[in-house]
Amino acid sequence: MDYQALLGQIAEDIAPLIGSGTPAEYIPALATVDPNRFGMAIADVDGKVYGVGDWEMPFSAQSVTKVFALALALAEGGPSLWERVGREPSGNPFNSLVQLEYEQGIPRNPFINAGALVVTDRLQTLTGDASSELLEFLKQESGNPELAFDAEVAASEADHGDRNAAVAHFMASYGNIDNPVPALLEHYFWQCSIEMSCADLALAVRFLARHGLRADGTRLLTRSEAKQINAVMMTCGTYDAAGEFAYRVGLPGKSGVGGGIVAVVPGRCTLAVWSPGLDERGNSVAGVAALDRFTTRTGLSVF
């Protein structure tokens, strides 16, 4: 398949949507990002990367990093993680506290903020330095040793992180947080601040298309674990719009409020797309449209 030509066609198809939506205004460091940016990359399972637009420009990965934190927590600590976080769609906004009370501090899934905090807490217990461990993993899988945290974004998130703090303290009151909440929040904000390009993300997430194999050929996850993460991405990866994403795109995907989305075609390739303008549910308007065009033009989906 000529991925490079395909990317050019997709970029042309969705050009009228670039600039649609609104950057994440509640994080001041993200609110000023140019909404007219658009990039898309495809990485095949052997590591060859194709791109269009701003595909090599770093941006704030935000919640896309939750996929990698989950994979590391499972690889390091095994399936006992699922005793502390569920695998069901939430149906509520990603920063909601509503379900936590009547579900006794157990988050609905690992991709809403509450669930991601539990995952980061587990990774912190396992490694002693969750954010640095994650960054090192991303450097290795992307092949980009220059990946780094964005201190401005991390500080901006910390300054406006009251709801995340409330969620973490609430779960701690039910015994579902092991580490001190301030330390956990620090690692979580640093994690979300990691800057990556579409090329970096497409390469880094290949282990899910390679059934658990890392870039160097060693095994990070069993085939079953890789399948499970793909399944949770499909049902929970795009906040409370996961059903719509599955309907339109038909691939496991994970979005972030920085405007990035990763998607996986098991056994074939991975995709990453970036456009900062978000819809009302926090997903990139042009990004979802581009992934929709990919599966429509190629017929590649899990259905």
mmCIF file of C-alpha atoms in Angstrom:
data_model
loop_
_atom_site.group_PDB
_atom_site.id
_atom_site.type_symbol
_atom_site.label_atom_id
_atom_site.label_comp_id
_atom_site.label_asym_id
_atom_site.label_seq_id
_atom_site.Cartn_x
_atom_site.Cartn_y
_atom_site.Cartn_z
ATOM 1 C CA MET A 1 0.000 0.000 0.000
ATOM 2 C CA ASP A 2 1.306 3.457 -0.912
ATOM 3 C CA TYR A 3 0.950 5.102 2.494
ATOM 4 C CA GLN A 4 2.601 8.336 1.399
ATOM 5 C CA ALA A 5 0.130 8.935 -1.417
ATOM 6 C CA LEU A 6 -2.714 7.946 0.896
ATOM 7 C CA LEU A 7 -1.663 10.528 3.477
ATOM 8 C CA GLY A 8 -1.654 13.216 0.805
ATOM 9 C CA GLN A 9 -5.184 12.263 -0.199
ATOM 10 C CA ILE A 10 -6.386 12.287 3.411
ATOM 11 C CA ALA A 11 -4.835 15.704 4.063
ATOM 12 C CA GLU A 12 -6.620 17.054 0.990
ATOM 13 C CA ASP A 13 -9.927 15.480 2.063
ATOM 14 C CA ILE A 14 -9.949 16.992 5.540
ATOM 15 C CA ALA A 15 -8.360 20.363 4.738
ATOM 16 C CA PRO A 16 -11.661 22.260 5.226
ATOM 17 C CA LEU A 17 -11.824 20.986 8.833
ATOM 18 C CA ILE A 18 -8.366 22.150 9.877
ATOM 19 C CA GLY A 19 -8.843 24.988 12.335
ATOM 20 C CA SER A 20 -12.257 23.733 13.429
ATOM 21 C CA GLY A 21 -12.881 23.272 17.133
ATOM 22 C CA THR A 22 -11.143 24.952 20.036
ATOM 23 C CA PRO A 23 -7.784 24.206 21.702
ATOM 24 C CA ALA A 24 -7.901 23.093 25.346
ATOM 25 C CA GLU A 25 -8.526 26.466 26.946
ATOM 26 C CA TYR A 26 -8.631 25.209 30.544
ATOM 27 C CA ILE A 27 -4.869 24.520 30.359
ATOM 28 C CA PRO A 28 -3.391 27.947 29.591
ATOM 29 C CA ALA A 29 -0.218 26.522 28.057
ATOM 30 C CA LEU A 30 -2.327 24.680 25.474
ATOM 31 C CA ALA A 31 -4.811 27.461 24.793
ATOM 32 C CA THR A 32 -2.331 29.413 22.678
ATOM 33 C CA VAL A 33 -1.419 26.589 20.271
ATOM 34 C CA ASP A 34 -2.114 27.455 16.612
ATOM 35 C CA PRO A 35 -5.399 25.679 15.754
ATOM 36 C CA ASN A 36 -4.429 25.528 12.066
ATOM 37 C CA ARG A 37 -1.740 22.915 12.624
ATOM 38 C CA PHE A 38 -2.281 19.434 11.212
ATOM 39 C CA GLY A 39 0.011 16.432 11.005
ATOM 40 C CA MET A 40 -0.434 12.723 10.423
ATOM 41 C CA ALA A 41 1.976 9.784 10.427
ATOM 42 C CA ILE A 42 1.730 6.079 9.657
ATOM 43 C CA ALA A 43 4.307 3.563 10.892
ATOM 44 C CA ASP A 44 4.292 0.026 9.562
ATOM 45 C CA VAL A 45 5.146 -2.860 11.884
ATOM 46 C CA ASP A 46 8.759 -2.854 10.632
ATOM 47 C CA GLY A 47 9.249 0.778 11.652
ATOM 48 C CA LYS A 48 9.057 2.606 8.333
ATOM 49 C CA VAL A 49 7.293 5.935 8.873
ATOM 50 C CA TYR A 50 5.321 8.075 6.440
ATOM 51 C CA GLY A 51 3.978 11.541 7.186
ATOM 52 C CA VAL A 52 2.148 14.600 5.965
ATOM 53 C CA GLY A 53 1.795 18.167 7.223
ATOM 54 C CA ASP A 54 3.216 18.924 10.678
ATOM 55 C CA TRP A 55 3.985 15.264 11.330
ATOM 56 C CA GLU A 56 7.445 15.946 12.791
ATOM 57 C CA MET A 57 6.417 18.883 15.013
ATOM 58 C CA PRO A 58 6.349 18.071 18.768
ATOM 59 C CA PHE A 59 3.146 18.770 20.679
ATOM 60 C CA SER A 60 1.766 18.014 24.125
ATOM 61 C CA ALA A 61 0.818 14.325 24.154
ATOM 62 C CA GLN A 62 -1.430 14.710 27.207
ATOM 63 C CA SER A 63 -3.800 11.735 27.672
ATOM 64 C CA VAL A 64 -2.271 9.770 24.800
ATOM 65 C CA THR A 65 0.463 8.914 27.308
ATOM 66 C CA LYS A 66 -2.080 6.935 29.331
ATOM 67 C CA VAL A 67 -1.763 4.052 26.859
ATOM 68 C CA PHE A 68 1.957 3.734 27.507
ATOM 69 C CA ALA A 69 1.617 4.086 31.283
ATOM 70 C CA LEU A 70 -0.999 1.322 31.261
ATOM 71 C CA ALA A 71 1.237 -0.962 29.211
ATOM 72 C CA LEU A 72 4.187 -0.408 31.552
ATOM 73 C CA ALA A 73 2.087 -0.952 34.673
ATOM 74 C CA LEU A 74 0.778 -4.243 33.280
ATOM 75 C CA ALA A 75 4.222 -5.338 32.096
ATOM 76 C CA GLU A 76 5.829 -4.512 35.456
ATOM 77 C CA GLY A 77 3.063 -5.567 37.816
ATOM 78 C CA GLY A 78 0.725 -7.952 36.038
ATOM 79 C CA PRO A 79 -3.071 -8.181 35.959
ATOM 80 C CA SER A 80 -3.634 -7.329 39.627
ATOM 81 C CA LEU A 81 -3.974 -3.749 38.374
ATOM 82 C CA TRP A 82 -7.496 -4.628 37.210
ATOM 83 C CA GLU A 83 -8.560 -5.065 40.837
ATOM 84 C CA ARG A 84 -8.130 -1.296 41.205
ATOM 85 C CA VAL A 85 -9.509 0.004 37.913
ATOM 86 C CA GLY A 86 -12.290 -1.234 35.651
ATOM 87 C CA ARG A 87 -12.534 -1.809 31.905
ATOM 88 C CA GLU A 88 -15.924 -0.308 31.089
ATOM 89 C CA PRO A 89 -16.818 2.917 29.260
ATOM 90 C CA SER A 90 -17.677 5.713 31.642
ATOM 91 C CA GLY A 91 -20.334 7.612 29.695
ATOM 92 C CA ASN A 92 -19.209 10.694 31.640
ATOM 93 C CA PRO A 93 -16.587 13.390 30.992
ATOM 94 C CA PHE A 94 -12.966 12.351 31.506
ATOM 95 C CA ASN A 95 -12.601 14.415 34.704
ATOM 96 C CA SER A 96 -15.899 13.445 36.336
ATOM 97 C CA LEU A 97 -16.121 12.520 40.024
ATOM 98 C CA VAL A 98 -19.705 11.278 39.824
ATOM 99 C CA GLN A 99 -19.139 7.554 39.352
ATOM 100 C CA LEU A 100 -16.372 7.281 41.926
ATOM 101 C CA GLU A 101 -18.684 7.737 44.870
ATOM 102 C CA TYR A 102 -21.209 5.050 44.044
ATOM 103 C CA GLU A 103 -18.487 2.706 42.780
ATOM 104 C CA GLN A 104 -16.482 3.135 45.995
ATOM 105 C CA GLY A 105 -13.338 4.694 44.594
ATOM 106 C CA ILE A 106 -12.790 2.232 41.723
ATOM 107 C CA PRO A 107 -12.512 4.172 38.430
ATOM 108 C CA ARG A 108 -14.515 2.880 35.499
ATOM 109 C CA ASN A 109 -11.508 2.528 33.151
ATOM 110 C CA PRO A 110 -7.782 3.442 32.920
ATOM 111 C CA PHE A 111 -8.248 6.246 30.398
ATOM 112 C CA ILE A 112 -10.452 8.648 32.326
ATOM 113 C CA ASN A 113 -8.412 10.832 34.670
ATOM 114 C CA ALA A 114 -9.322 8.863 37.783
ATOM 115 C CA GLY A 115 -8.252 5.591 36.204
ATOM 116 C CA ALA A 116 -5.069 7.091 34.819
ATOM 117 C CA LEU A 117 -4.174 8.344 38.287
ATOM 118 C CA VAL A 118 -4.544 4.804 39.645
ATOM 119 C CA VAL A 119 -2.311 3.490 36.838
ATOM 120 C CA THR A 120 0.332 6.147 37.527
ATOM 121 C CA ASP A 121 0.108 5.368 41.248
ATOM 122 C CA ARG A 122 0.714 1.691 40.498
ATOM 123 C CA LEU A 123 3.619 2.513 38.190
ATOM 124 C CA GLN A 124 5.119 4.770 40.846
ATOM 125 C CA THR A 125 4.986 1.934 43.387
ATOM 126 C CA LEU A 126 6.564 -0.487 40.901
ATOM 127 C CA THR A 127 9.345 1.774 39.613
ATOM 128 C CA GLY A 128 9.889 4.542 42.163
ATOM 129 C CA ASP A 129 9.815 7.179 39.403
ATOM 130 C CA ALA A 130 6.769 6.753 37.183
ATOM 131 C CA SER A 131 7.187 9.782 34.929
ATOM 132 C CA SER A 132 10.896 9.235 34.223
ATOM 133 C CA GLU A 133 10.332 5.537 33.600
ATOM 134 C CA LEU A 134 7.617 6.395 31.087
ATOM 135 C CA LEU A 135 9.746 8.998 29.321
ATOM 136 C CA GLU A 136 12.640 6.558 28.986
ATOM 137 C CA PHE A 137 10.311 3.939 27.531
ATOM 138 C CA LEU A 138 8.978 6.422 24.983
ATOM 139 C CA LYS A 139 12.500 7.440 23.973
ATOM 140 C CA GLN A 140 13.382 3.820 23.327
ATOM 141 C CA GLU A 141 10.241 2.897 21.418
ATOM 142 C CA SER A 142 10.166 6.057 19.293
ATOM 143 C CA GLY A 143 13.909 5.990 18.647
ATOM 144 C CA ASN A 144 14.021 9.665 19.633
ATOM 145 C CA PRO A 145 16.415 10.336 22.533
ATOM 146 C CA GLU A 146 15.433 14.028 22.492
ATOM 147 C CA LEU A 147 11.928 13.479 23.890
ATOM 148 C CA ALA A 148 11.358 15.598 26.978
ATOM 149 C CA PHE A 149 8.858 16.958 29.446
ATOM 150 C CA ASP A 150 7.475 20.451 28.883
ATOM 151 C CA ALA A 151 7.949 22.244 32.192
ATOM 152 C CA GLU A 152 5.584 25.057 31.223
ATOM 153 C CA VAL A 153 2.745 22.637 30.469
ATOM 154 C CA ALA A 154 3.387 20.625 33.648
ATOM 155 C CA ALA A 155 3.295 23.818 35.737
ATOM 156 C CA SER A 156 0.153 24.988 33.966
ATOM 157 C CA GLU A 157 -1.561 21.691 34.707
ATOM 158 C CA ALA A 158 -0.474 21.792 38.339
ATOM 159 C CA ASP A 159 -1.778 25.344 38.711
ATOM 160 C CA HIS A 160 -5.164 24.279 37.347
ATOM 161 C CA GLY A 161 -5.234 20.723 38.708
ATOM 162 C CA ASP A 162 -7.734 21.070 41.542
ATOM 163 C CA ARG A 163 -10.162 18.560 40.065
ATOM 164 C CA ASN A 164 -7.446 15.955 39.568
ATOM 165 C CA ALA A 165 -6.346 16.543 43.157
ATOM 166 C CA ALA A 166 -9.929 16.082 44.339
ATOM 167 C CA VAL A 167 -10.238 12.829 42.381
ATOM 168 C CA ALA A 168 -6.954 11.505 43.785
ATOM 169 C CA HIS A 169 -7.811 12.395 47.380
ATOM 170 C CA PHE A 170 -11.257 10.873 46.977
ATOM 171 C CA MET A 171 -9.807 7.569 45.748
ATOM 172 C CA ALA A 172 -7.208 7.686 48.527
ATOM 173 C CA SER A 173 -10.058 7.890 51.039
ATOM 174 C CA TYR A 174 -11.206 4.492 49.721
ATOM 175 C CA GLY A 175 -7.682 3.034 49.944
ATOM 176 C CA ASN A 176 -7.176 2.955 46.175
ATOM 177 C CA ILE A 177 -4.083 5.203 46.132
ATOM 178 C CA ASP A 178 -0.828 3.937 47.657
ATOM 179 C CA ASN A 179 1.493 6.922 47.271
ATOM 180 C CA PRO A 180 1.185 10.417 48.753
ATOM 181 C CA VAL A 181 -1.272 12.353 46.634
ATOM 182 C CA PRO A 182 1.018 15.376 46.025
ATOM 183 C CA ALA A 183 3.789 13.111 44.698
ATOM 184 C CA LEU A 184 1.318 11.192 42.535
ATOM 185 C CA LEU A 185 -0.073 14.386 41.031
ATOM 186 C CA GLU A 186 3.429 15.635 40.248
ATOM 187 C CA HIS A 187 4.246 12.479 38.280
ATOM 188 C CA TYR A 188 0.868 12.577 36.543
ATOM 189 C CA PHE A 189 1.292 16.184 35.416
ATOM 190 C CA TRP A 190 4.834 15.528 34.194
ATOM 191 C CA GLN A 191 3.558 12.455 32.325
ATOM 192 C CA CYS A 192 0.879 14.465 30.540
ATOM 193 C CA SER A 193 3.377 17.192 29.606
ATOM 194 C CA ILE A 194 5.593 14.955 27.446
ATOM 195 C CA GLU A 195 6.042 16.427 23.985
ATOM 196 C CA MET A 196 6.000 14.075 20.989
ATOM 197 C CA SER A 197 5.436 14.367 17.263
ATOM 198 C CA CYS A 198 3.103 12.243 15.176
ATOM 199 C CA ALA A 199 6.163 10.304 13.986
ATOM 200 C CA ASP A 200 7.259 9.672 17.593
ATOM 201 C CA LEU A 201 3.812 8.493 18.654
ATOM 202 C CA ALA A 202 3.220 6.239 15.662
ATOM 203 C CA LEU A 203 6.552 4.514 16.282
ATOM 204 C CA ALA A 204 6.130 4.319 20.062
ATOM 205 C CA VAL A 205 2.725 2.626 19.930
ATOM 206 C CA ARG A 206 3.829 -0.065 17.468
ATOM 207 C CA PHE A 207 4.035 -2.664 20.227
ATOM 208 C CA LEU A 208 0.230 -2.822 20.123
ATOM 209 C CA ALA A 209 0.271 -3.574 16.391
ATOM 210 C CA ARG A 210 3.109 -6.067 16.959
ATOM 211 C CA HIS A 211 1.074 -8.079 19.489
ATOM 212 C CA GLY A 212 3.194 -6.959 22.433
ATOM 213 C CA LEU A 213 6.674 -6.897 20.865
ATOM 214 C CA ARG A 214 8.851 -3.847 21.472
ATOM 215 C CA ALA A 215 10.883 -2.052 18.818
ATOM 216 C CA ASP A 216 13.961 -4.145 19.678
ATOM 217 C CA GLY A 217 12.023 -7.405 19.327
ATOM 218 C CA THR A 218 11.777 -8.163 23.041
ATOM 219 C CA ARG A 219 8.359 -8.831 24.495
ATOM 220 C CA LEU A 220 6.685 -6.128 26.587
ATOM 221 C CA LEU A 221 3.238 -7.731 26.765
ATOM 222 C CA THR A 222 1.750 -11.105 25.983
ATOM 223 C CA ARG A 223 -0.420 -11.288 22.874
ATOM 224 C CA SER A 224 -3.417 -11.467 25.180
ATOM 225 C CA GLU A 225 -2.393 -8.340 27.100
ATOM 226 C CA ALA A 226 -1.837 -6.410 23.873
ATOM 227 C CA LYS A 227 -5.282 -7.490 22.701
ATOM 228 C CA GLN A 228 -6.778 -6.366 26.004
ATOM 229 C CA ILE A 229 -5.231 -2.891 25.795
ATOM 230 C CA ASN A 230 -6.450 -2.538 22.215
ATOM 231 C CA ALA A 231 -9.915 -3.549 23.365
ATOM 232 C CA VAL A 232 -9.977 -0.973 26.170
ATOM 233 C CA MET A 233 -8.752 1.670 23.720
ATOM 234 C CA MET A 234 -11.634 0.827 21.414
ATOM 235 C CA THR A 235 -14.282 1.061 24.117
ATOM 236 C CA CYS A 236 -12.807 3.812 26.330
ATOM 237 C CA GLY A 237 -10.014 5.622 24.476
ATOM 238 C CA THR A 238 -11.832 8.728 23.276
ATOM 239 C CA TYR A 239 -13.565 9.830 26.481
ATOM 240 C CA ASP A 240 -17.354 9.694 26.290
ATOM 241 C CA ALA A 241 -17.274 9.644 22.472
ATOM 242 C CA ALA A 242 -15.852 6.115 22.184
ATOM 243 C CA GLY A 243 -18.986 4.760 20.537
ATOM 244 C CA GLU A 244 -18.938 7.470 17.895
ATOM 245 C CA PHE A 245 -15.204 6.899 17.308
ATOM 246 C CA ALA A 246 -15.724 3.157 16.879
ATOM 247 C CA TYR A 247 -18.614 3.865 14.489
ATOM 248 C CA ARG A 248 -16.627 6.316 12.356
ATOM 249 C CA VAL A 249 -13.087 4.955 12.571
ATOM 250 C CA GLY A 250 -13.322 1.312 13.617
ATOM 251 C CA LEU A 251 -9.875 1.117 15.219
ATOM 252 C CA PRO A 252 -8.543 1.084 18.773
ATOM 253 C CA GLY A 253 -7.584 4.686 19.508
ATOM 254 C CA LYS A 254 -6.548 7.046 22.287
ATOM 255 C CA SER A 255 -6.931 10.789 22.166
ATOM 256 C CA GLY A 256 -5.502 13.639 24.205
ATOM 257 C CA VAL A 257 -6.593 17.219 24.744
ATOM 258 C CA GLY A 258 -3.377 18.399 23.103
ATOM 259 C CA GLY A 259 -5.113 17.408 19.864
ATOM 260 C CA GLY A 260 -3.284 14.131 19.303
ATOM 261 C CA ILE A 261 -4.792 10.708 18.605
ATOM 262 C CA VAL A 262 -3.080 7.340 18.138
ATOM 263 C CA ALA A 263 -4.776 4.390 16.445
ATOM 264 C CA VAL A 264 -3.762 0.780 15.866
ATOM 265 C CA VAL A 265 -4.310 -1.634 12.981
ATOM 266 C CA PRO A 266 -3.183 -4.898 14.626
ATOM 267 C CA GLY A 267 -0.586 -6.729 12.560
ATOM 268 C CA ARG A 268 -0.327 -3.919 9.990
ATOM 269 C CA CYS A 269 0.477 -0.411 11.153
ATOM 270 C CA THR A 270 -0.094 2.378 13.644
ATOM 271 C CA LEU A 271 -1.273 5.927 13.080
ATOM 272 C CA ALA A 272 -0.874 9.229 14.871
ATOM 273 C CA VAL A 273 -2.646 12.441 13.985
ATOM 274 C CA TRP A 274 -2.519 15.917 15.477
ATOM 275 C CA SER A 275 -4.711 18.968 15.132
ATOM 276 C CA PRO A 276 -5.305 21.155 18.211
ATOM 277 C CA GLY A 277 -8.941 22.123 17.585
ATOM 278 C CA LEU A 278 -11.120 19.948 19.848
ATOM 279 C CA ASP A 279 -14.803 19.101 19.802
ATOM 280 C CA GLU A 280 -16.985 19.406 22.895
ATOM 281 C CA ARG A 281 -15.814 15.990 24.136
ATOM 282 C CA GLY A 282 -12.114 16.787 23.928
ATOM 283 C CA ASN A 283 -11.227 14.996 20.678
ATOM 284 C CA SER A 284 -9.488 16.573 17.696
ATOM 285 C CA VAL A 285 -12.050 17.495 15.027
ATOM 286 C CA ALA A 286 -9.679 17.179 12.073
ATOM 287 C CA GLY A 287 -7.877 14.240 13.678
ATOM 288 C CA VAL A 288 -10.983 12.064 13.967
ATOM 289 C CA ALA A 289 -11.964 13.008 10.409
ATOM 290 C CA ALA A 290 -8.512 12.022 9.110
ATOM 291 C CA LEU A 291 -8.682 8.606 10.787
ATOM 292 C CA ASP A 292 -12.200 8.175 9.411
ATOM 293 C CA ARG A 293 -10.841 8.860 5.916
ATOM 294 C CA PHE A 294 -8.006 6.368 6.460
ATOM 295 C CA THR A 295 -10.309 3.460 7.272
ATOM 296 C CA THR A 296 -12.825 4.460 4.598
ATOM 297 C CA ARG A 297 -10.183 4.680 1.871
ATOM 298 C CA THR A 298 -8.280 1.517 2.871
ATOM 299 C CA GLY A 299 -10.998 -0.701 4.340
ATOM 300 C CA LEU A 300 -8.607 -1.414 7.232
ATOM 301 C CA SER A 301 -10.462 -1.691 10.519
ATOM 302 C CA VAL A 302 -11.058 -4.310 13.178
ATOM 303 C CA PHE A 303 -14.595 -4.872 11.881
#
